Amino acid sequence: MTNKKLSVPYGSGQLSFELPESAFLSIVLPASESKSAADADETVRAALQEPVGTPRLSALANPDQKIAVIINDITRPTPSAYLIPFVLEELAAAGVPDGNVTFYFALGLHRKHTDDEIQKLLGPDIYKRFQFVQHEVGSYPTTSFGETSRKTPVEIYSDIPKNDLIIGIGEVGFHYYAGYSGGAKSLLPGVSSKESVIANHKMMIEKNAVSGRVDSPVRKDLEEAAEMIGLDFILNVVLDSHKNVAAAFSGNFIEAHRKAVQVVDEMYKVEVKPADAVIVSCGGYPKDINLYQANKALDNATQAVKEGGSIIVVSECRDGIGNTVYDRWNKECRTAEDAVARFKKEFEFGGHKAATTAAASLRFNLYLVSSLSDEAAEEAYFTPCKTVEEAVSEVLAKNPDAKFHVIPYGGQTLPVMKP
């Protein structure tokens, strides 16, 4: 029996493995990497020179304004340090002094950054020259803008609305319940209160709250919130599977976002024939920084495997589980059935990850190749394996005729079942 040599991203490198030729079905790659930009600098500048639905940023700003620039946190692949100078060029052209610009980290309910992480996100020059703020959930004042039509309280970190111009920098890709990342997510959940985030995220169990839908109730809700607060301008990029800029759009937070969505669909939605098993990588760091983030790749992979089949998740998880509530639910819910039943009665942010993974484990055989302990993997409803080959052997022991898809960039690739 001959083996096929393969590799997938893992942490900051690659993880190589072998799969029997007879078991290999296909490598499921993003649909069109030809979309990658030949000149990223030119692509970003062109996007800022021709915004969608708004005047150019250099025309919106003036020297007397206070400017808030919201950037993603370390769990997102947005190349903020690369993009920020282009935004600053536009603000400088409007005569805005450095002292009038403050950077805010869109932490949502995630942990605060270390100083090294802040320097990485901003770049060393911006870190030294500009003010930056990272809020701590529950310990900062918020300003209320009322409720959305879906009864989500619109509460934002109070410093943000004190600025005259609010700019969001982000990345557009698939999001497993908001449909897509980017756009208005800079504000909600980015810099909103815990109560706002939880109310918005409760909609994740609704029918259309899935990857690849702009009509996700979660996205419609957060866009309504951004309209109420006033998100004046965005710069959003689409990245290829190597984290290079493939496309960029600026301007209105809905219109520019939808232009980016069109590119994401062209690049990353791909039709597949369902397989018996799938080997899926999140796409490497930071998408596999913890198990909390890795579950996005698992969610996408479920679209490429037959009901009752197997999914092998390859994720380094250098930061462990990544969320204390998620970890607690994993420990407290001793069975998958317990987690699903608890979620139906009780919404707790972080616990939703335990419940959705538990639900997946009731439909598929889940395996995990990671740096987590066996105990942590088992508590999260996975069968832990030291290597991909070990996981493959377990799958083949159950189904000797199993055929495998390999998805190297599971966080970016959305399989669509062939009819």
Short mmCIF file of C-alpha atoms in Angstrom, two decimals:
data_model
loop_
_atom_site.label_atom_id
_atom_site.label_comp_id
_atom_site.label_asym_id
_atom_site.label_seq_id
_atom_site.Cartn_x
_atom_site.Cartn_y
_atom_site.Cartn_z
CA MET A 1 0.00 0.00 0.00
CA THR A 2 1.43 3.37 -1.00
CA ASN A 3 1.00 6.50 1.07
CA LYS A 4 0.40 10.09 0.02
CA LYS A 5 2.59 12.68 1.78
CA LEU A 6 0.67 15.74 2.90
CA SER A 7 1.03 18.71 5.22
CA VAL A 8 -1.28 21.27 6.81
CA PRO A 9 -0.62 24.49 8.77
CA TYR A 10 -0.06 23.97 12.49
CA GLY A 11 0.85 26.85 14.79
CA SER A 12 3.55 28.90 13.10
CA GLY A 13 4.68 26.01 10.89
CA GLN A 14 3.45 22.92 9.05
CA LEU A 15 2.51 19.46 10.27
CA SER A 16 3.39 16.67 7.82
CA PHE A 17 1.67 13.30 7.70
CA GLU A 18 0.94 10.37 5.41
CA LEU A 19 -2.41 9.07 4.23
CA PRO A 20 -2.97 5.82 2.32
CA GLU A 21 -3.44 6.62 -1.38
CA SER A 22 -6.56 4.46 -1.40
CA ALA A 23 -8.10 6.62 1.36
CA PHE A 24 -7.35 10.00 -0.20
CA LEU A 25 -10.27 11.74 -1.89
CA SER A 26 -9.18 15.38 -2.36
CA ILE A 27 -7.53 18.47 -0.96
CA VAL A 28 -10.25 21.08 -0.48
CA LEU A 29 -8.61 24.43 -1.12
CA PRO A 30 -10.07 27.92 -1.36
CA ALA A 31 -11.83 28.23 -4.69
CA SER A 32 -9.61 30.84 -6.35
CA GLU A 33 -6.23 31.89 -5.02
CA SER A 34 -5.78 33.80 -8.28
CA LYS A 35 -7.57 36.63 -6.49
CA SER A 36 -4.44 37.40 -4.46
CA ALA A 37 -3.21 40.94 -5.00
CA ALA A 38 -0.09 41.38 -7.14
CA ASP A 39 0.75 44.59 -5.28
CA ALA A 40 -0.80 44.80 -1.82
CA ASP A 41 0.31 48.42 -1.24
CA GLU A 42 -1.37 49.52 -4.45
CA THR A 43 -4.51 47.52 -3.61
CA VAL A 44 -4.92 49.12 -0.18
CA ARG A 45 -4.19 52.64 -1.42
CA ALA A 46 -6.62 52.23 -4.29
CA ALA A 47 -9.32 51.12 -1.83
CA LEU A 48 -8.78 54.25 0.27
CA GLN A 49 -8.72 56.49 -2.79
CA GLU A 50 -12.05 55.12 -4.04
CA PRO A 51 -14.22 54.33 -1.00
CA VAL A 52 -17.62 52.68 -1.36
CA GLY A 53 -20.57 54.77 -0.23
CA THR A 54 -18.67 57.56 1.54
CA PRO A 55 -16.32 60.42 0.72
CA ARG A 56 -12.60 59.70 0.93
CA LEU A 57 -11.26 59.55 4.50
CA SER A 58 -9.00 62.54 3.86
CA ALA A 59 -12.18 64.49 3.03
CA LEU A 60 -14.17 63.23 6.03
CA ALA A 61 -11.50 64.17 8.57
CA ASN A 62 -10.27 67.58 9.65
CA PRO A 63 -7.46 68.82 11.96
CA ASP A 64 -9.78 69.62 14.87
CA GLN A 65 -11.37 66.19 15.12
CA LYS A 66 -10.66 63.46 17.64
CA ILE A 67 -10.30 60.17 15.76
CA ALA A 68 -10.97 56.65 17.06
CA VAL A 69 -9.38 53.82 15.08
CA ILE A 70 -10.62 50.39 16.17
CA ILE A 71 -8.43 47.40 15.29
CA ASN A 72 -8.90 43.66 15.81
CA ASP A 73 -7.37 41.71 18.66
CA ILE A 74 -4.61 39.11 18.53
CA THR A 75 -7.01 36.21 17.79
CA ARG A 76 -7.76 37.66 14.34
CA PRO A 77 -5.46 37.46 11.31
CA THR A 78 -6.03 41.10 10.30
CA PRO A 79 -2.62 42.60 9.35
CA SER A 80 -3.31 45.73 11.42
CA ALA A 81 0.32 46.85 11.70
CA TYR A 82 0.51 46.78 7.89
CA LEU A 83 -2.80 48.59 7.30
CA ILE A 84 -2.59 51.33 9.92
CA PRO A 85 0.03 53.46 8.07
CA PHE A 86 -2.26 53.70 5.03
CA VAL A 87 -5.09 55.05 7.20
CA LEU A 88 -2.68 57.47 8.86
CA GLU A 89 -1.60 58.74 5.42
CA GLU A 90 -5.21 59.71 4.74
CA LEU A 91 -5.59 61.39 8.13
CA ALA A 92 -2.29 63.25 7.69
CA ALA A 93 -3.51 64.51 4.31
CA ALA A 94 -6.47 66.01 6.19
CA GLY A 95 -4.08 67.70 8.63
CA VAL A 96 -5.01 65.52 11.64
CA PRO A 97 -2.17 65.61 14.22
CA ASP A 98 -0.93 62.38 15.84
CA GLY A 99 -2.24 63.51 19.22
CA ASN A 100 -5.82 63.50 17.94
CA VAL A 101 -5.74 59.79 16.99
CA THR A 102 -6.36 56.96 19.49
CA PHE A 103 -6.27 53.25 18.72
CA TYR A 104 -8.76 50.94 20.45
CA PHE A 105 -8.48 47.16 20.49
CA ALA A 106 -11.70 45.30 19.63
CA LEU A 107 -11.35 42.75 22.42
CA GLY A 108 -15.02 41.85 22.74
CA LEU A 109 -14.99 39.45 25.69
CA HIS A 110 -11.46 38.20 24.97
CA ARG A 111 -8.48 38.64 27.30
CA LYS A 112 -6.34 41.78 27.33
CA HIS A 113 -3.14 41.82 25.27
CA THR A 114 0.38 41.57 26.56
CA ASP A 115 2.72 44.44 25.79
CA ASP A 116 4.50 42.32 23.15
CA GLU A 117 1.18 41.57 21.47
CA ILE A 118 0.25 45.27 21.42
CA GLN A 119 3.54 46.10 19.70
CA LYS A 120 2.92 43.33 17.17
CA LEU A 121 -0.60 44.57 16.40
CA LEU A 122 0.35 48.25 16.09
CA GLY A 123 3.91 48.00 14.82
CA PRO A 124 6.84 49.47 16.79
CA ASP A 125 6.59 52.98 15.31
CA ILE A 126 2.84 53.36 15.92
CA TYR A 127 3.27 51.88 19.41
CA LYS A 128 5.70 54.68 20.30
CA ARG A 129 3.90 57.56 18.56
CA PHE A 130 0.20 57.08 19.32
CA GLN A 131 -2.23 56.63 22.19
CA PHE A 132 -3.88 53.23 22.47
CA VAL A 133 -6.52 51.75 24.77
CA GLN A 134 -7.62 48.24 25.61
CA HIS A 135 -10.67 47.96 27.82
CA GLU A 136 -11.24 45.29 30.44
CA VAL A 137 -14.68 43.72 30.34
CA GLY A 138 -16.88 44.80 33.23
CA SER A 139 -14.49 47.43 34.59
CA TYR A 140 -14.99 50.31 32.16
CA PRO A 141 -17.89 52.79 31.80
CA THR A 142 -20.27 52.34 28.88
CA THR A 143 -22.62 54.66 27.02
CA SER A 144 -26.08 53.43 26.05
CA PHE A 145 -27.69 54.09 22.67
CA GLY A 146 -30.91 52.21 23.43
CA GLU A 147 -31.91 48.82 22.01
CA THR A 148 -31.93 47.28 18.56
CA SER A 149 -35.20 46.03 17.09
CA ARG A 150 -34.14 42.59 18.35
CA LYS A 151 -33.88 43.93 21.92
CA THR A 152 -30.09 43.94 22.09
CA PRO A 153 -28.87 46.72 24.43
CA VAL A 154 -26.48 48.96 22.50
CA GLU A 155 -23.80 49.79 25.08
CA ILE A 156 -20.32 50.83 24.01
CA TYR A 157 -17.09 51.72 25.79
CA SER A 158 -17.70 55.37 26.77
CA ASP A 159 -14.49 56.77 25.26
CA ILE A 160 -15.52 55.74 21.73
CA PRO A 161 -18.46 58.14 21.17
CA LYS A 162 -16.40 61.03 22.56
CA ASN A 163 -14.51 60.93 19.26
CA ASP A 164 -15.68 62.88 16.22
CA LEU A 165 -14.82 60.16 13.69
CA ILE A 166 -14.92 56.38 14.26
CA ILE A 167 -12.93 54.17 11.89
CA GLY A 168 -12.83 50.36 11.88
CA ILE A 169 -9.97 48.29 10.45
CA GLY A 170 -10.75 44.62 9.91
CA GLU A 171 -10.66 41.48 7.84
CA VAL A 172 -13.58 39.82 6.06
CA GLY A 173 -13.86 36.05 6.11
CA PHE A 174 -16.44 33.46 7.06
CA HIS A 175 -17.83 33.61 10.57
CA TYR A 176 -19.71 30.63 11.94
CA TYR A 177 -22.73 32.53 13.28
CA ALA A 178 -22.34 36.17 12.11
CA GLY A 179 -22.07 34.90 8.52
CA TYR A 180 -18.91 36.93 7.88
CA SER A 181 -16.33 38.73 9.99
CA GLY A 182 -15.44 42.38 9.48
CA GLY A 183 -17.54 45.49 8.98
CA ALA A 184 -19.68 46.46 11.95
CA LYS A 185 -18.12 43.80 14.18
CA SER A 186 -15.51 46.42 15.11
CA LEU A 187 -18.16 47.97 17.38
CA LEU A 188 -20.29 44.98 18.38
CA PRO A 189 -18.85 42.81 19.83
CA GLY A 190 -15.51 44.68 19.49
CA VAL A 191 -15.90 47.47 22.04
CA SER A 192 -19.32 46.75 23.52
CA SER A 193 -20.50 45.72 26.98
CA LYS A 194 -20.77 42.11 28.07
CA GLU A 195 -24.57 42.46 28.14
CA SER A 196 -24.62 43.71 24.54
CA VAL A 197 -22.36 40.93 23.32
CA ILE A 198 -24.35 38.18 25.04
CA ALA A 199 -27.70 39.49 23.79
CA ASN A 200 -26.35 39.61 20.23
CA HIS A 201 -24.74 36.18 20.45
CA LYS A 202 -27.89 34.52 21.76
CA MET A 203 -29.12 34.65 18.17
CA MET A 204 -26.45 32.14 17.12
CA ILE A 205 -28.89 29.26 17.52
CA GLU A 206 -31.29 30.73 14.96
CA LYS A 207 -31.61 29.01 11.60
CA ASN A 208 -29.74 31.50 9.41
CA ALA A 209 -26.92 32.17 11.91
CA VAL A 210 -24.34 30.20 9.92
CA SER A 211 -21.20 30.81 7.87
CA GLY A 212 -21.56 32.52 4.53
CA ARG A 213 -24.88 34.34 5.06
CA VAL A 214 -25.15 38.14 5.24
CA ASP A 215 -28.73 37.72 6.46
CA SER A 216 -27.55 36.06 9.66
CA PRO A 217 -29.68 37.56 12.45
CA VAL A 218 -26.46 38.13 14.41
CA ARG A 219 -24.99 40.28 11.63
CA LYS A 220 -28.23 42.16 10.98
CA ASP A 221 -28.41 42.97 14.69
CA LEU A 222 -24.81 44.17 15.02
CA GLU A 223 -25.14 46.29 11.88
CA GLU A 224 -28.25 47.93 13.33
CA ALA A 225 -26.23 48.68 16.49
CA ALA A 226 -23.39 50.20 14.45
CA GLU A 227 -25.88 52.41 12.62
CA MET A 228 -27.20 53.65 15.97
CA ILE A 229 -23.72 54.40 17.32
CA GLY A 230 -22.23 55.77 14.12
CA LEU A 231 -19.40 53.83 12.49
CA ASP A 232 -18.14 56.41 10.02
CA PHE A 233 -15.64 54.54 7.88
CA ILE A 234 -14.04 51.11 7.51
CA LEU A 235 -10.98 49.66 5.83
CA ASN A 236 -11.50 45.91 5.42
CA VAL A 237 -9.28 43.43 3.62
CA VAL A 238 -9.73 39.90 2.32
CA LEU A 239 -6.73 37.63 2.92
CA ASP A 240 -5.54 34.66 0.89
CA SER A 241 -4.71 31.36 2.58
CA HIS A 242 -1.15 32.60 3.22
CA LYS A 243 -2.51 35.67 5.06
CA ASN A 244 -1.54 38.03 2.21
CA VAL A 245 -3.89 40.82 1.13
CA ALA A 246 -6.05 39.62 -1.75
CA ALA A 247 -8.48 42.55 -1.89
CA ALA A 248 -9.31 45.70 0.03
CA PHE A 249 -12.38 47.92 0.35
CA SER A 250 -13.07 51.09 2.30
CA GLY A 251 -16.01 53.34 3.01
CA ASN A 252 -19.51 52.63 4.34
CA PHE A 253 -19.49 49.80 6.87
CA ILE A 254 -22.23 47.86 5.04
CA GLU A 255 -21.61 48.70 1.38
CA ALA A 256 -17.83 48.24 1.51
CA HIS A 257 -18.27 45.09 3.59
CA ARG A 258 -20.58 43.55 0.99
CA LYS A 259 -17.99 44.19 -1.74
CA ALA A 260 -15.50 42.23 0.36
CA VAL A 261 -18.07 39.47 0.92
CA GLN A 262 -18.36 38.99 -2.85
CA VAL A 263 -14.61 38.36 -3.05
CA VAL A 264 -14.66 36.00 -0.07
CA ASP A 265 -17.38 33.92 -1.73
CA GLU A 266 -15.47 33.79 -5.01
CA MET A 267 -12.28 32.73 -3.25
CA TYR A 268 -13.41 30.43 -0.47
CA LYS A 269 -16.77 28.83 -1.17
CA VAL A 270 -16.13 25.51 -2.86
CA GLU A 271 -18.45 22.69 -3.86
CA VAL A 272 -17.54 19.26 -2.51
CA LYS A 273 -18.88 15.74 -2.55
CA PRO A 274 -19.33 14.68 1.10
CA ALA A 275 -16.59 12.35 2.34
CA ASP A 276 -16.48 9.67 5.02
CA ALA A 277 -13.86 11.67 6.90
CA VAL A 278 -12.19 15.07 6.90
CA ILE A 279 -8.77 16.20 8.12
CA VAL A 280 -9.07 19.93 8.82
CA SER A 281 -6.49 22.51 9.91
CA CYS A 282 -7.58 25.93 11.10
CA GLY A 283 -4.90 27.50 8.89
CA GLY A 284 -2.20 27.89 11.55
CA TYR A 285 -1.54 30.69 14.03
CA PRO A 286 -3.47 32.77 15.07
CA LYS A 287 -6.51 30.85 13.85
CA ASP A 288 -5.41 27.84 15.94
CA ILE A 289 -4.23 29.88 18.95
CA ASN A 290 -6.74 28.06 21.18
CA LEU A 291 -9.57 25.55 20.98
CA TYR A 292 -12.14 28.33 21.21
CA GLN A 293 -10.94 29.73 17.86
CA ALA A 294 -10.33 26.28 16.34
CA ASN A 295 -14.00 25.41 16.54
CA LYS A 296 -14.66 27.69 13.58
CA ALA A 297 -12.75 25.28 11.33
CA LEU A 298 -14.67 22.36 12.84
CA ASP A 299 -17.94 24.09 12.03
CA ASN A 300 -16.93 24.58 8.37
CA ALA A 301 -15.67 21.01 8.11
CA THR A 302 -19.06 19.59 9.06
CA GLN A 303 -20.25 20.75 5.63
CA ALA A 304 -17.85 18.35 3.89
CA VAL A 305 -18.46 15.07 5.71
CA LYS A 306 -21.25 12.52 5.65
CA GLU A 307 -23.55 12.29 8.63
CA GLY A 308 -21.97 9.87 11.11
CA GLY A 309 -18.51 10.34 9.57
CA SER A 310 -15.27 11.48 11.20
CA ILE A 311 -13.54 14.85 11.56
CA ILE A 312 -9.88 15.17 12.54
CA VAL A 313 -9.12 18.70 13.75
CA VAL A 314 -5.45 19.77 13.60
CA SER A 315 -4.93 22.76 15.89
CA GLU A 316 -1.91 23.70 18.00
CA CYS A 317 -3.89 25.49 20.77
CA ARG A 318 -0.81 27.16 22.26
CA ASP A 319 -3.14 29.21 24.51
CA GLY A 320 -5.07 26.15 25.64
CA ILE A 321 -8.86 26.22 25.66
CA GLY A 322 -8.90 30.01 25.31
CA ASN A 323 -11.95 30.86 27.40
CA THR A 324 -12.56 30.15 31.08
CA VAL A 325 -16.33 29.66 30.72
CA TYR A 326 -15.83 27.27 27.80
CA ASP A 327 -13.33 25.32 29.91
CA ARG A 328 -15.70 25.26 32.89
CA TRP A 329 -18.61 23.97 30.81
CA ASN A 330 -16.35 21.26 29.37
CA LYS A 331 -15.56 20.14 32.92
CA GLU A 332 -19.08 20.50 34.32
CA CYS A 333 -20.96 18.86 31.42
CA ARG A 334 -19.74 15.30 31.68
CA THR A 335 -21.46 14.16 28.47
CA ALA A 336 -22.27 15.79 25.15
CA GLU A 337 -25.94 15.32 25.87
CA ASP A 338 -25.52 17.26 29.14
CA ALA A 339 -23.95 20.25 27.32
CA VAL A 340 -26.68 20.41 24.67
CA ALA A 341 -29.46 20.17 27.26
CA ARG A 342 -27.84 22.85 29.42
CA PHE A 343 -27.50 25.27 26.50
CA LYS A 344 -31.21 24.96 25.75
CA LYS A 345 -31.97 26.12 29.29
CA GLU A 346 -29.09 28.52 29.96
CA PHE A 347 -27.13 30.85 27.69
CA GLU A 348 -23.67 31.69 28.95
CA PHE A 349 -21.11 33.21 26.64
CA GLY A 350 -18.28 30.69 26.26
CA GLY A 351 -20.58 27.82 27.15
CA HIS A 352 -21.98 28.04 23.65
CA LYS A 353 -18.71 26.60 22.34
CA ALA A 354 -19.06 23.55 24.57
CA ALA A 355 -22.66 23.07 23.44
CA THR A 356 -21.99 23.44 19.70
CA THR A 357 -18.97 21.11 19.85
CA ALA A 358 -20.98 18.63 21.89
CA ALA A 359 -23.75 18.75 19.29
CA ALA A 360 -21.19 18.08 16.54
CA SER A 361 -19.79 15.12 18.51
CA LEU A 362 -23.26 13.57 18.54
CA ARG A 363 -23.32 13.71 14.74
CA PHE A 364 -19.68 12.91 13.94
CA ASN A 365 -16.65 11.15 15.42
CA LEU A 366 -14.35 14.00 16.50
CA TYR A 367 -10.56 13.65 16.83
CA LEU A 368 -8.08 16.32 17.91
CA VAL A 369 -4.35 16.61 17.16
CA SER A 370 -3.05 19.43 19.36
CA SER A 371 -0.79 20.42 22.26
CA LEU A 372 -3.68 20.07 24.72
CA SER A 373 -3.59 17.35 27.36
CA ASP A 374 -5.61 14.23 26.65
CA GLU A 375 -7.88 15.12 29.55
CA ALA A 376 -8.66 18.60 28.15
CA ALA A 377 -9.39 17.19 24.69
CA GLU A 378 -11.68 14.51 26.08
CA GLU A 379 -13.53 17.02 28.24
CA ALA A 380 -14.17 19.01 25.04
CA TYR A 381 -15.78 15.92 23.39
CA PHE A 382 -12.80 15.00 21.18
CA THR A 383 -10.75 11.84 21.02
CA PRO A 384 -7.16 13.03 21.51
CA CYS A 385 -4.45 11.78 19.13
CA LYS A 386 -0.71 12.48 19.17
CA THR A 387 -0.40 12.45 15.37
CA VAL A 388 -2.63 12.70 12.33
CA GLU A 389 -1.61 9.16 11.40
CA GLU A 390 -2.91 7.89 14.74
CA ALA A 391 -6.26 9.56 14.13
CA VAL A 392 -6.42 8.21 10.56
CA SER A 393 -5.73 4.69 11.87
CA GLU A 394 -8.63 4.99 14.31
CA VAL A 395 -10.97 6.13 11.55
CA LEU A 396 -9.87 3.32 9.23
CA ALA A 397 -10.29 0.77 12.03
CA LYS A 398 -13.97 1.74 12.17
CA ASN A 399 -14.39 2.10 8.41
CA PRO A 400 -11.62 0.46 6.32
CA ASP A 401 -13.08 1.95 3.12
CA ALA A 402 -13.22 5.53 4.40
CA LYS A 403 -12.31 8.30 1.97
CA PHE A 404 -10.78 11.53 3.28
CA HIS A 405 -10.96 15.17 2.30
CA VAL A 406 -8.05 17.30 3.55
CA ILE A 407 -8.86 20.96 4.30
CA PRO A 408 -5.63 22.90 5.05
CA TYR A 409 -7.34 26.26 5.66
CA GLY A 410 -10.52 25.29 7.46
CA GLY A 411 -11.09 28.71 8.98
CA GLN A 412 -11.29 30.28 5.51
CA THR A 413 -12.71 27.49 3.35
CA LEU A 414 -16.46 26.95 3.33
CA PRO A 415 -17.42 23.68 1.66
CA VAL A 416 -20.81 23.68 -0.06
CA MET A 417 -22.42 20.28 -0.63
CA LYS A 418 -22.84 19.34 -4.26
CA PRO A 419 -26.50 18.65 -5.04
#
